[in-house]
Amino acid sequence: MSPASSVTVDFGKKISIAPLREDQANWPTYKEDFVNALRARGLGKYLSGAYVRPTRFEYDSSADNAEEKAEKVDEHNAQIQELLRGTITATTWLQIRTAGTPMEMWEALKKKCTEKHVSTVENVRDAMRQVRCAEGEDPHATIELLLMYREQLAEMGRELDADDVSAPSADAHAARANPRYKGAIIDSGATEHISPKKESFTSLRSIPPMRITAAEGDSFVASHRGTLEL
């Protein structure tokens, strides 16, 4: 069962935040909203562990006053627990509810979501890198799919990096696989070969431009001749 689209708890001032999605993909934004909502009302100390429930012996005032302050702390903890429970799925709540205090529940949730978040981000990036638009197909569907993945990454607090938007060439893949790779070598159908990379030649001299047809039918214009290192 998924949590509601928004949850509101009254801490004297109302707190309303978007819940954690069932797949926990929006964990970074949920975490920020949850913590900021409590800090804005002076309750962030309950999550950081900086606040401990007072006892009657910690006050110079009467026992009644000490008990009143302790009850206020319990009330705040209950409100935080209510907000936490209302913004996560029932399954997730059952997994963290026995952790102890709201702070300990929050730490258990952070550990659970952080570990899953890393793998989820990589899954989305891998899916994005696999997107292809076949020749002749309408590119709009492909673009919409890529935009959807980009939006998912944004919800996860991540931006696109160079690997997400670049398309490595065949030369780049070959160079990573073989450090000695010198570039594409094209079979000319004879005892001579051609290469588009001058640095592949150990010796090179200029010749009058001449047209060459490779074995597969592609045509090239040769401008130099030399010894090619294979």
Short mmCIF file of N, CA and C in Angstrom, two decimals, residues 48-225:
data_model
loop_
_atom_site.label_atom_id
_atom_site.label_comp_id
_atom_site.label_asym_id
_atom_site.label_seq_id
_atom_site.Cartn_x
_atom_site.Cartn_y
_atom_site.Cartn_z
N SER A 48 18.41 14.43 15.19
CA SER A 48 19.87 14.42 15.32
C SER A 48 20.35 13.76 16.60
N GLY A 49 19.42 13.51 17.53
CA GLY A 49 19.80 12.91 18.80
C GLY A 49 20.30 13.92 19.81
N ALA A 50 20.15 15.21 19.48
CA ALA A 50 20.63 16.27 20.38
C ALA A 50 19.66 16.55 21.51
N TYR A 51 18.50 15.90 21.47
CA TYR A 51 17.50 16.16 22.51
C TYR A 51 17.13 14.85 23.18
N VAL A 52 17.20 14.83 24.50
CA VAL A 52 16.88 13.65 25.29
C VAL A 52 15.69 13.97 26.18
N ARG A 53 14.80 13.03 26.34
CA ARG A 53 13.63 13.25 27.18
C ARG A 53 14.06 13.60 28.60
N PRO A 54 13.64 14.77 29.10
CA PRO A 54 14.07 15.21 30.43
C PRO A 54 13.43 14.38 31.54
N THR A 55 14.09 14.36 32.69
CA THR A 55 13.53 13.72 33.88
C THR A 55 13.31 14.77 34.94
N ARG A 56 12.58 14.45 35.95
CA ARG A 56 12.26 15.41 37.01
C ARG A 56 13.51 15.88 37.75
N PHE A 57 14.59 15.10 37.69
CA PHE A 57 15.80 15.45 38.44
C PHE A 57 16.68 16.45 37.69
N GLU A 58 16.33 16.77 36.44
CA GLU A 58 17.13 17.69 35.65
C GLU A 58 16.65 19.12 35.77
N TYR A 59 15.67 19.36 36.60
CA TYR A 59 15.10 20.70 36.73
C TYR A 59 15.16 21.17 38.18
N ASP A 60 15.33 22.47 38.33
CA ASP A 60 15.27 23.07 39.66
C ASP A 60 13.83 23.38 40.04
N SER A 61 12.96 23.33 39.03
CA SER A 61 11.56 23.66 39.28
C SER A 61 10.84 22.45 39.87
N SER A 62 9.57 22.55 40.00
CA SER A 62 8.79 21.50 40.64
C SER A 62 8.72 20.25 39.78
N ALA A 63 8.37 19.16 40.42
CA ALA A 63 8.24 17.89 39.70
C ALA A 63 7.13 17.98 38.66
N ASP A 64 6.09 18.73 38.96
CA ASP A 64 4.99 18.88 38.01
C ASP A 64 5.47 19.57 36.73
N ASN A 65 6.30 20.59 36.89
CA ASN A 65 6.83 21.31 35.73
C ASN A 65 7.74 20.40 34.89
N ALA A 66 8.55 19.60 35.57
CA ALA A 66 9.43 18.68 34.87
C ALA A 66 8.62 17.65 34.09
N GLU A 67 7.57 17.17 34.72
CA GLU A 67 6.72 16.18 34.06
C GLU A 67 6.01 16.78 32.84
N GLU A 68 5.64 18.03 32.98
CA GLU A 68 4.98 18.72 31.86
C GLU A 68 5.93 18.84 30.66
N LYS A 69 7.19 19.17 30.94
CA LYS A 69 8.17 19.29 29.86
C LYS A 69 8.44 17.92 29.22
N ALA A 70 8.50 16.88 30.03
CA ALA A 70 8.72 15.54 29.50
C ALA A 70 7.56 15.11 28.62
N GLU A 71 6.36 15.46 29.03
CA GLU A 71 5.18 15.11 28.23
C GLU A 71 5.20 15.85 26.89
N LYS A 72 5.73 17.07 26.89
CA LYS A 72 5.82 17.83 25.65
C LYS A 72 6.79 17.15 24.68
N VAL A 73 7.88 16.64 25.22
CA VAL A 73 8.84 15.92 24.38
C VAL A 73 8.19 14.67 23.79
N ASP A 74 7.46 13.95 24.63
CA ASP A 74 6.77 12.75 24.14
C ASP A 74 5.76 13.11 23.06
N GLU A 75 5.10 14.24 23.23
CA GLU A 75 4.12 14.69 22.24
C GLU A 75 4.81 14.99 20.90
N HIS A 76 5.95 15.67 20.96
CA HIS A 76 6.69 15.99 19.73
C HIS A 76 7.17 14.71 19.05
N ASN A 77 7.68 13.77 19.84
CA ASN A 77 8.14 12.51 19.27
C ASN A 77 7.00 11.76 18.59
N ALA A 78 5.83 11.80 19.21
CA ALA A 78 4.66 11.13 18.63
C ALA A 78 4.25 11.79 17.33
N GLN A 79 4.33 13.12 17.27
CA GLN A 79 3.98 13.83 16.05
C GLN A 79 4.96 13.50 14.92
N ILE A 80 6.24 13.46 15.26
CA ILE A 80 7.25 13.12 14.25
C ILE A 80 7.03 11.69 13.76
N GLN A 81 6.74 10.79 14.69
CA GLN A 81 6.48 9.40 14.31
C GLN A 81 5.25 9.30 13.42
N GLU A 82 4.23 10.11 13.72
CA GLU A 82 3.01 10.11 12.90
C GLU A 82 3.31 10.60 11.49
N LEU A 83 4.12 11.65 11.38
CA LEU A 83 4.48 12.17 10.07
C LEU A 83 5.31 11.15 9.30
N LEU A 84 6.23 10.50 9.99
CA LEU A 84 7.07 9.49 9.35
C LEU A 84 6.22 8.32 8.85
N ARG A 85 5.34 7.85 9.71
CA ARG A 85 4.49 6.71 9.33
C ARG A 85 3.58 7.05 8.16
N GLY A 86 3.09 8.28 8.13
CA GLY A 86 2.16 8.68 7.08
C GLY A 86 2.79 8.94 5.74
N THR A 87 4.11 9.06 5.71
CA THR A 87 4.78 9.40 4.44
C THR A 87 5.61 8.26 3.87
N ILE A 88 5.48 7.07 4.42
CA ILE A 88 6.16 5.90 3.86
C ILE A 88 5.14 4.77 3.70
N THR A 89 5.47 3.77 2.93
CA THR A 89 4.54 2.66 2.72
C THR A 89 4.41 1.82 3.99
N ALA A 90 3.32 1.06 4.06
CA ALA A 90 3.08 0.21 5.22
C ALA A 90 4.20 -0.82 5.39
N THR A 91 4.69 -1.34 4.27
CA THR A 91 5.77 -2.32 4.33
C THR A 91 7.04 -1.72 4.92
N THR A 92 7.38 -0.52 4.46
CA THR A 92 8.58 0.15 4.98
C THR A 92 8.41 0.48 6.46
N TRP A 93 7.21 0.91 6.83
CA TRP A 93 6.96 1.24 8.24
C TRP A 93 7.16 0.02 9.13
N LEU A 94 6.68 -1.13 8.71
CA LEU A 94 6.84 -2.35 9.51
C LEU A 94 8.31 -2.73 9.65
N GLN A 95 9.12 -2.34 8.68
CA GLN A 95 10.55 -2.68 8.71
C GLN A 95 11.34 -1.79 9.66
N ILE A 96 10.84 -0.58 9.95
CA ILE A 96 11.62 0.34 10.79
C ILE A 96 10.97 0.65 12.13
N ARG A 97 9.72 0.28 12.33
CA ARG A 97 8.98 0.71 13.53
C ARG A 97 9.56 0.17 14.83
N THR A 98 10.26 -0.96 14.76
CA THR A 98 10.82 -1.55 15.98
C THR A 98 12.21 -1.01 16.30
N ALA A 99 12.69 -0.05 15.50
CA ALA A 99 14.05 0.48 15.71
C ALA A 99 14.17 1.22 17.04
N GLY A 100 13.06 1.80 17.52
CA GLY A 100 13.11 2.52 18.79
C GLY A 100 12.49 3.89 18.70
N THR A 101 13.28 4.92 19.01
CA THR A 101 12.80 6.30 18.99
C THR A 101 12.64 6.77 17.54
N PRO A 102 11.94 7.90 17.33
CA PRO A 102 11.85 8.44 15.98
C PRO A 102 13.22 8.66 15.34
N MET A 103 14.21 9.07 16.13
CA MET A 103 15.55 9.25 15.59
C MET A 103 16.11 7.92 15.08
N GLU A 104 15.92 6.86 15.85
CA GLU A 104 16.43 5.54 15.46
C GLU A 104 15.66 4.98 14.26
N MET A 105 14.36 5.27 14.21
CA MET A 105 13.58 4.88 13.03
C MET A 105 14.09 5.61 11.80
N TRP A 106 14.38 6.90 11.96
CA TRP A 106 14.86 7.71 10.84
C TRP A 106 16.21 7.20 10.34
N GLU A 107 17.09 6.83 11.26
CA GLU A 107 18.39 6.29 10.87
C GLU A 107 18.23 4.97 10.12
N ALA A 108 17.29 4.14 10.57
CA ALA A 108 17.04 2.87 9.89
C ALA A 108 16.50 3.10 8.48
N LEU A 109 15.63 4.10 8.34
CA LEU A 109 15.09 4.44 7.02
C LEU A 109 16.18 4.98 6.11
N LYS A 110 17.05 5.83 6.65
CA LYS A 110 18.15 6.39 5.85
C LYS A 110 19.05 5.28 5.32
N LYS A 111 19.40 4.34 6.17
CA LYS A 111 20.28 3.24 5.76
C LYS A 111 19.62 2.41 4.66
N LYS A 112 18.36 2.10 4.85
CA LYS A 112 17.63 1.28 3.88
C LYS A 112 17.52 1.98 2.53
N CYS A 113 17.14 3.26 2.54
CA CYS A 113 16.90 3.99 1.29
C CYS A 113 18.20 4.36 0.58
N THR A 114 19.24 4.69 1.33
CA THR A 114 20.50 5.08 0.71
C THR A 114 21.09 3.92 -0.07
N GLU A 115 21.05 2.73 0.50
CA GLU A 115 21.59 1.55 -0.18
C GLU A 115 20.81 1.25 -1.45
N LYS A 116 19.48 1.35 -1.37
CA LYS A 116 18.66 1.07 -2.55
C LYS A 116 18.77 2.17 -3.59
N HIS A 117 18.95 3.41 -3.11
CA HIS A 117 18.98 4.56 -4.02
C HIS A 117 20.14 4.45 -5.01
N VAL A 118 21.29 4.00 -4.54
CA VAL A 118 22.47 3.89 -5.41
C VAL A 118 22.18 2.95 -6.57
N SER A 119 21.60 1.79 -6.28
CA SER A 119 21.32 0.84 -7.35
C SER A 119 20.21 1.34 -8.26
N THR A 120 19.23 2.07 -7.71
CA THR A 120 18.13 2.59 -8.52
C THR A 120 18.63 3.62 -9.52
N VAL A 121 19.51 4.51 -9.08
CA VAL A 121 20.08 5.52 -9.98
C VAL A 121 20.81 4.85 -11.13
N GLU A 122 21.60 3.84 -10.84
CA GLU A 122 22.35 3.15 -11.89
C GLU A 122 21.42 2.43 -12.85
N ASN A 123 20.32 1.89 -12.32
CA ASN A 123 19.35 1.21 -13.19
C ASN A 123 18.74 2.18 -14.19
N VAL A 124 18.39 3.39 -13.72
CA VAL A 124 17.80 4.39 -14.61
C VAL A 124 18.83 4.84 -15.64
N ARG A 125 20.06 5.06 -15.21
CA ARG A 125 21.10 5.48 -16.15
C ARG A 125 21.36 4.39 -17.20
N ASP A 126 21.39 3.14 -16.77
CA ASP A 126 21.60 2.05 -17.72
C ASP A 126 20.47 1.99 -18.73
N ALA A 127 19.23 2.17 -18.24
CA ALA A 127 18.07 2.15 -19.14
C ALA A 127 18.15 3.29 -20.15
N MET A 128 18.60 4.46 -19.68
CA MET A 128 18.72 5.62 -20.57
C MET A 128 19.75 5.36 -21.65
N ARG A 129 20.86 4.74 -21.28
CA ARG A 129 21.93 4.49 -22.25
C ARG A 129 21.53 3.45 -23.30
N GLN A 130 20.52 2.64 -22.98
CA GLN A 130 20.09 1.60 -23.92
C GLN A 130 19.04 2.11 -24.91
N VAL A 131 18.55 3.32 -24.71
CA VAL A 131 17.51 3.85 -25.59
C VAL A 131 18.07 4.09 -26.99
N ARG A 132 17.36 3.62 -27.98
CA ARG A 132 17.77 3.80 -29.37
C ARG A 132 16.55 4.20 -30.20
N CYS A 133 16.79 5.00 -31.21
CA CYS A 133 15.75 5.36 -32.17
C CYS A 133 16.13 4.74 -33.51
N ALA A 134 15.36 3.74 -33.92
CA ALA A 134 15.68 3.05 -35.17
C ALA A 134 15.51 3.99 -36.36
N GLU A 135 16.29 3.74 -37.38
CA GLU A 135 16.23 4.58 -38.57
C GLU A 135 14.82 4.53 -39.17
N GLY A 136 14.28 5.70 -39.46
CA GLY A 136 12.96 5.78 -40.05
C GLY A 136 11.84 5.91 -39.05
N GLU A 137 12.11 5.69 -37.75
CA GLU A 137 11.08 5.81 -36.73
C GLU A 137 10.92 7.25 -36.28
N ASP A 138 9.73 7.57 -35.78
CA ASP A 138 9.46 8.90 -35.25
C ASP A 138 10.30 9.11 -34.00
N PRO A 139 11.15 10.13 -33.96
CA PRO A 139 12.03 10.32 -32.80
C PRO A 139 11.32 10.86 -31.56
N HIS A 140 10.06 11.31 -31.73
CA HIS A 140 9.38 11.94 -30.59
C HIS A 140 9.20 10.96 -29.42
N ALA A 141 8.86 9.71 -29.72
CA ALA A 141 8.68 8.73 -28.65
C ALA A 141 9.99 8.50 -27.90
N THR A 142 11.10 8.46 -28.64
CA THR A 142 12.41 8.28 -28.02
C THR A 142 12.76 9.47 -27.14
N ILE A 143 12.48 10.67 -27.65
CA ILE A 143 12.77 11.89 -26.88
C ILE A 143 11.94 11.92 -25.60
N GLU A 144 10.66 11.55 -25.70
CA GLU A 144 9.80 11.54 -24.51
C GLU A 144 10.30 10.54 -23.47
N LEU A 145 10.79 9.39 -23.94
CA LEU A 145 11.32 8.39 -23.02
C LEU A 145 12.57 8.91 -22.32
N LEU A 146 13.45 9.57 -23.07
CA LEU A 146 14.66 10.14 -22.48
C LEU A 146 14.32 11.23 -21.48
N LEU A 147 13.32 12.05 -21.80
CA LEU A 147 12.89 13.10 -20.87
C LEU A 147 12.32 12.50 -19.59
N MET A 148 11.61 11.38 -19.73
CA MET A 148 11.07 10.71 -18.54
C MET A 148 12.20 10.23 -17.64
N TYR A 149 13.23 9.63 -18.25
CA TYR A 149 14.37 9.16 -17.46
C TYR A 149 15.09 10.35 -16.80
N ARG A 150 15.22 11.45 -17.54
CA ARG A 150 15.87 12.63 -16.97
C ARG A 150 15.08 13.14 -15.77
N GLU A 151 13.75 13.14 -15.88
CA GLU A 151 12.91 13.58 -14.77
C GLU A 151 13.07 12.66 -13.56
N GLN A 152 13.18 11.36 -13.82
CA GLN A 152 13.38 10.41 -12.72
C GLN A 152 14.70 10.68 -12.00
N LEU A 153 15.75 10.94 -12.78
CA LEU A 153 17.05 11.25 -12.16
C LEU A 153 16.97 12.54 -11.36
N ALA A 154 16.23 13.52 -11.86
CA ALA A 154 16.08 14.79 -11.13
C ALA A 154 15.38 14.55 -9.80
N GLU A 155 14.36 13.68 -9.79
CA GLU A 155 13.66 13.35 -8.55
C GLU A 155 14.59 12.64 -7.56
N MET A 156 15.59 11.97 -8.08
CA MET A 156 16.55 11.28 -7.23
C MET A 156 17.69 12.19 -6.80
N GLY A 157 17.61 13.45 -7.20
CA GLY A 157 18.66 14.40 -6.83
C GLY A 157 19.91 14.28 -7.66
N ARG A 158 19.80 13.69 -8.85
CA ARG A 158 20.96 13.51 -9.72
C ARG A 158 20.76 14.26 -11.03
N GLU A 159 21.88 14.71 -11.61
CA GLU A 159 21.85 15.35 -12.91
C GLU A 159 22.52 14.45 -13.94
N LEU A 160 22.23 14.72 -15.20
CA LEU A 160 22.88 13.96 -16.26
C LEU A 160 24.37 14.29 -16.28
N ASP A 161 25.20 13.27 -16.48
CA ASP A 161 26.63 13.52 -16.65
C ASP A 161 27.03 13.19 -18.09
N ALA A 162 28.29 13.35 -18.40
CA ALA A 162 28.75 13.18 -19.78
C ALA A 162 28.45 11.78 -20.31
N ASP A 163 28.59 10.77 -19.46
CA ASP A 163 28.35 9.40 -19.90
C ASP A 163 26.89 9.15 -20.26
N ASP A 164 25.98 9.94 -19.66
CA ASP A 164 24.56 9.75 -19.92
C ASP A 164 24.14 10.33 -21.26
N VAL A 165 24.85 11.32 -21.75
CA VAL A 165 24.41 12.02 -22.96
C VAL A 165 25.36 11.87 -24.14
N SER A 166 26.49 11.21 -23.96
CA SER A 166 27.45 11.06 -25.05
C SER A 166 27.25 9.72 -25.75
N ALA A 167 27.69 9.65 -26.98
CA ALA A 167 27.62 8.40 -27.75
C ALA A 167 29.03 8.04 -28.20
N PRO A 168 29.74 7.20 -27.46
CA PRO A 168 31.12 6.85 -27.81
C PRO A 168 31.20 6.24 -29.20
N SER A 169 32.22 6.63 -29.95
CA SER A 169 32.41 6.10 -31.29
C SER A 169 33.00 4.70 -31.23
N ALA A 170 32.98 4.02 -32.37
CA ALA A 170 33.58 2.69 -32.44
C ALA A 170 35.06 2.76 -32.11
N ASP A 171 35.72 3.85 -32.54
CA ASP A 171 37.14 4.03 -32.24
C ASP A 171 37.36 4.10 -30.74
N ALA A 172 36.47 4.80 -30.03
CA ALA A 172 36.62 4.96 -28.58
C ALA A 172 36.49 3.61 -27.89
N HIS A 173 35.51 2.80 -28.29
CA HIS A 173 35.35 1.48 -27.69
C HIS A 173 36.58 0.61 -27.96
N ALA A 174 37.08 0.65 -29.20
CA ALA A 174 38.23 -0.17 -29.56
C ALA A 174 39.48 0.28 -28.80
N ALA A 175 39.64 1.58 -28.63
CA ALA A 175 40.81 2.10 -27.92
C ALA A 175 40.81 1.66 -26.47
N ARG A 176 39.61 1.61 -25.84
CA ARG A 176 39.54 1.15 -24.45
C ARG A 176 39.86 -0.34 -24.35
N ALA A 177 39.44 -1.10 -25.35
CA ALA A 177 39.66 -2.54 -25.33
C ALA A 177 41.11 -2.90 -25.64
N ASN A 178 41.75 -2.09 -26.48
CA ASN A 178 43.13 -2.38 -26.90
C ASN A 178 43.95 -1.10 -26.92
N PRO A 179 44.82 -0.90 -25.93
CA PRO A 179 45.62 0.34 -25.87
C PRO A 179 46.48 0.56 -27.11
N ARG A 180 46.77 -0.51 -27.89
CA ARG A 180 47.61 -0.37 -29.08
C ARG A 180 46.79 -0.01 -30.31
N TYR A 181 45.48 0.16 -30.14
CA TYR A 181 44.60 0.47 -31.28
C TYR A 181 45.01 1.78 -31.93
N LYS A 182 45.16 1.79 -33.24
CA LYS A 182 45.63 2.97 -33.98
C LYS A 182 44.56 3.60 -34.86
N GLY A 183 43.36 3.10 -34.79
CA GLY A 183 42.31 3.65 -35.64
C GLY A 183 41.83 2.62 -36.64
N ALA A 184 40.73 2.97 -37.34
CA ALA A 184 40.12 2.03 -38.27
C ALA A 184 41.02 1.76 -39.47
N ILE A 185 41.18 0.50 -39.83
CA ILE A 185 41.91 0.10 -41.02
C ILE A 185 40.90 -0.46 -42.01
N ILE A 186 40.85 0.09 -43.21
CA ILE A 186 39.85 -0.31 -44.19
C ILE A 186 40.52 -1.13 -45.28
N ASP A 187 39.97 -2.31 -45.54
CA ASP A 187 40.54 -3.20 -46.56
C ASP A 187 40.25 -2.63 -47.94
N SER A 188 41.28 -2.44 -48.74
CA SER A 188 41.12 -1.89 -50.09
C SER A 188 40.89 -2.98 -51.12
N GLY A 189 40.93 -4.23 -50.72
CA GLY A 189 40.74 -5.33 -51.66
C GLY A 189 42.02 -5.70 -52.39
N ALA A 190 43.13 -5.14 -51.97
CA ALA A 190 44.42 -5.43 -52.62
C ALA A 190 45.46 -5.62 -51.53
N THR A 191 46.71 -5.54 -51.93
CA THR A 191 47.78 -5.69 -50.96
C THR A 191 48.03 -4.40 -50.20
N GLU A 192 47.39 -3.33 -50.61
CA GLU A 192 47.53 -2.04 -49.94
C GLU A 192 46.29 -1.75 -49.11
N HIS A 193 46.48 -0.98 -48.08
CA HIS A 193 45.38 -0.62 -47.19
C HIS A 193 45.34 0.89 -47.00
N ILE A 194 44.20 1.39 -46.56
CA ILE A 194 44.06 2.83 -46.33
C ILE A 194 43.61 3.08 -44.90
N SER A 195 43.96 4.23 -44.40
CA SER A 195 43.57 4.64 -43.05
C SER A 195 43.30 6.14 -43.04
N PRO A 196 42.28 6.59 -42.29
CA PRO A 196 41.99 8.02 -42.21
C PRO A 196 42.91 8.75 -41.23
N LYS A 197 43.78 8.04 -40.53
CA LYS A 197 44.61 8.65 -39.50
C LYS A 197 46.07 8.71 -39.94
N LYS A 198 46.58 9.92 -40.12
CA LYS A 198 47.98 10.07 -40.54
C LYS A 198 48.94 9.50 -39.50
N GLU A 199 48.56 9.60 -38.22
CA GLU A 199 49.47 9.14 -37.18
C GLU A 199 49.64 7.62 -37.19
N SER A 200 48.80 6.91 -37.98
CA SER A 200 48.95 5.45 -38.08
C SER A 200 50.13 5.05 -38.96
N PHE A 201 50.68 6.00 -39.72
CA PHE A 201 51.76 5.70 -40.67
C PHE A 201 53.12 5.97 -40.03
N THR A 202 54.07 5.06 -40.32
CA THR A 202 55.44 5.26 -39.84
C THR A 202 56.23 6.14 -40.80
N SER A 203 55.82 6.17 -42.07
CA SER A 203 56.41 7.08 -43.05
C SER A 203 55.29 7.53 -43.98
N LEU A 204 55.41 8.75 -44.50
CA LEU A 204 54.31 9.30 -45.28
C LEU A 204 54.84 10.34 -46.26
N ARG A 205 54.34 10.29 -47.51
CA ARG A 205 54.71 11.30 -48.50
C ARG A 205 53.46 11.70 -49.29
N SER A 206 53.44 12.92 -49.75
CA SER A 206 52.30 13.43 -50.51
C SER A 206 52.28 12.85 -51.91
N ILE A 207 51.07 12.64 -52.43
CA ILE A 207 50.88 12.19 -53.81
C ILE A 207 49.74 12.99 -54.42
N PRO A 208 49.65 13.06 -55.74
CA PRO A 208 48.51 13.74 -56.35
C PRO A 208 47.21 13.06 -55.91
N PRO A 209 46.18 13.79 -55.62
CA PRO A 209 44.91 13.18 -55.18
C PRO A 209 44.42 12.14 -56.17
N MET A 210 44.05 10.97 -55.65
CA MET A 210 43.55 9.90 -56.52
C MET A 210 42.40 9.19 -55.80
N ARG A 211 41.39 8.78 -56.59
CA ARG A 211 40.23 8.12 -56.02
C ARG A 211 40.49 6.62 -55.85
N ILE A 212 40.09 6.10 -54.68
CA ILE A 212 40.26 4.68 -54.36
C ILE A 212 38.90 4.11 -53.98
N THR A 213 38.60 2.93 -54.48
CA THR A 213 37.35 2.25 -54.13
C THR A 213 37.67 1.03 -53.27
N ALA A 214 37.11 1.00 -52.07
CA ALA A 214 37.36 -0.12 -51.15
C ALA A 214 36.55 -1.34 -51.58
N ALA A 215 36.86 -2.48 -50.96
CA ALA A 215 36.23 -3.74 -51.34
C ALA A 215 34.71 -3.70 -51.18
N GLU A 216 34.22 -2.98 -50.15
CA GLU A 216 32.77 -2.93 -49.94
C GLU A 216 32.08 -1.89 -50.80
N GLY A 217 32.85 -1.19 -51.66
CA GLY A 217 32.25 -0.25 -52.60
C GLY A 217 32.37 1.20 -52.22
N ASP A 218 32.83 1.51 -51.00
CA ASP A 218 32.99 2.90 -50.59
C ASP A 218 34.16 3.54 -51.33
N SER A 219 34.01 4.83 -51.66
CA SER A 219 35.06 5.54 -52.38
C SER A 219 35.77 6.53 -51.48
N PHE A 220 37.07 6.69 -51.69
CA PHE A 220 37.89 7.61 -50.91
C PHE A 220 38.85 8.33 -51.85
N VAL A 221 39.35 9.46 -51.38
CA VAL A 221 40.37 10.18 -52.13
C VAL A 221 41.67 10.10 -51.34
N ALA A 222 42.69 9.48 -51.92
CA ALA A 222 43.98 9.34 -51.26
C ALA A 222 44.84 10.56 -51.56
N SER A 223 45.50 11.08 -50.53
CA SER A 223 46.35 12.25 -50.71
C SER A 223 47.79 11.99 -50.30
N HIS A 224 48.04 10.83 -49.65
CA HIS A 224 49.39 10.48 -49.21
C HIS A 224 49.61 8.98 -49.39
N ARG A 225 50.85 8.59 -49.41
CA ARG A 225 51.21 7.18 -49.47
C ARG A 225 52.34 6.95 -48.47
#
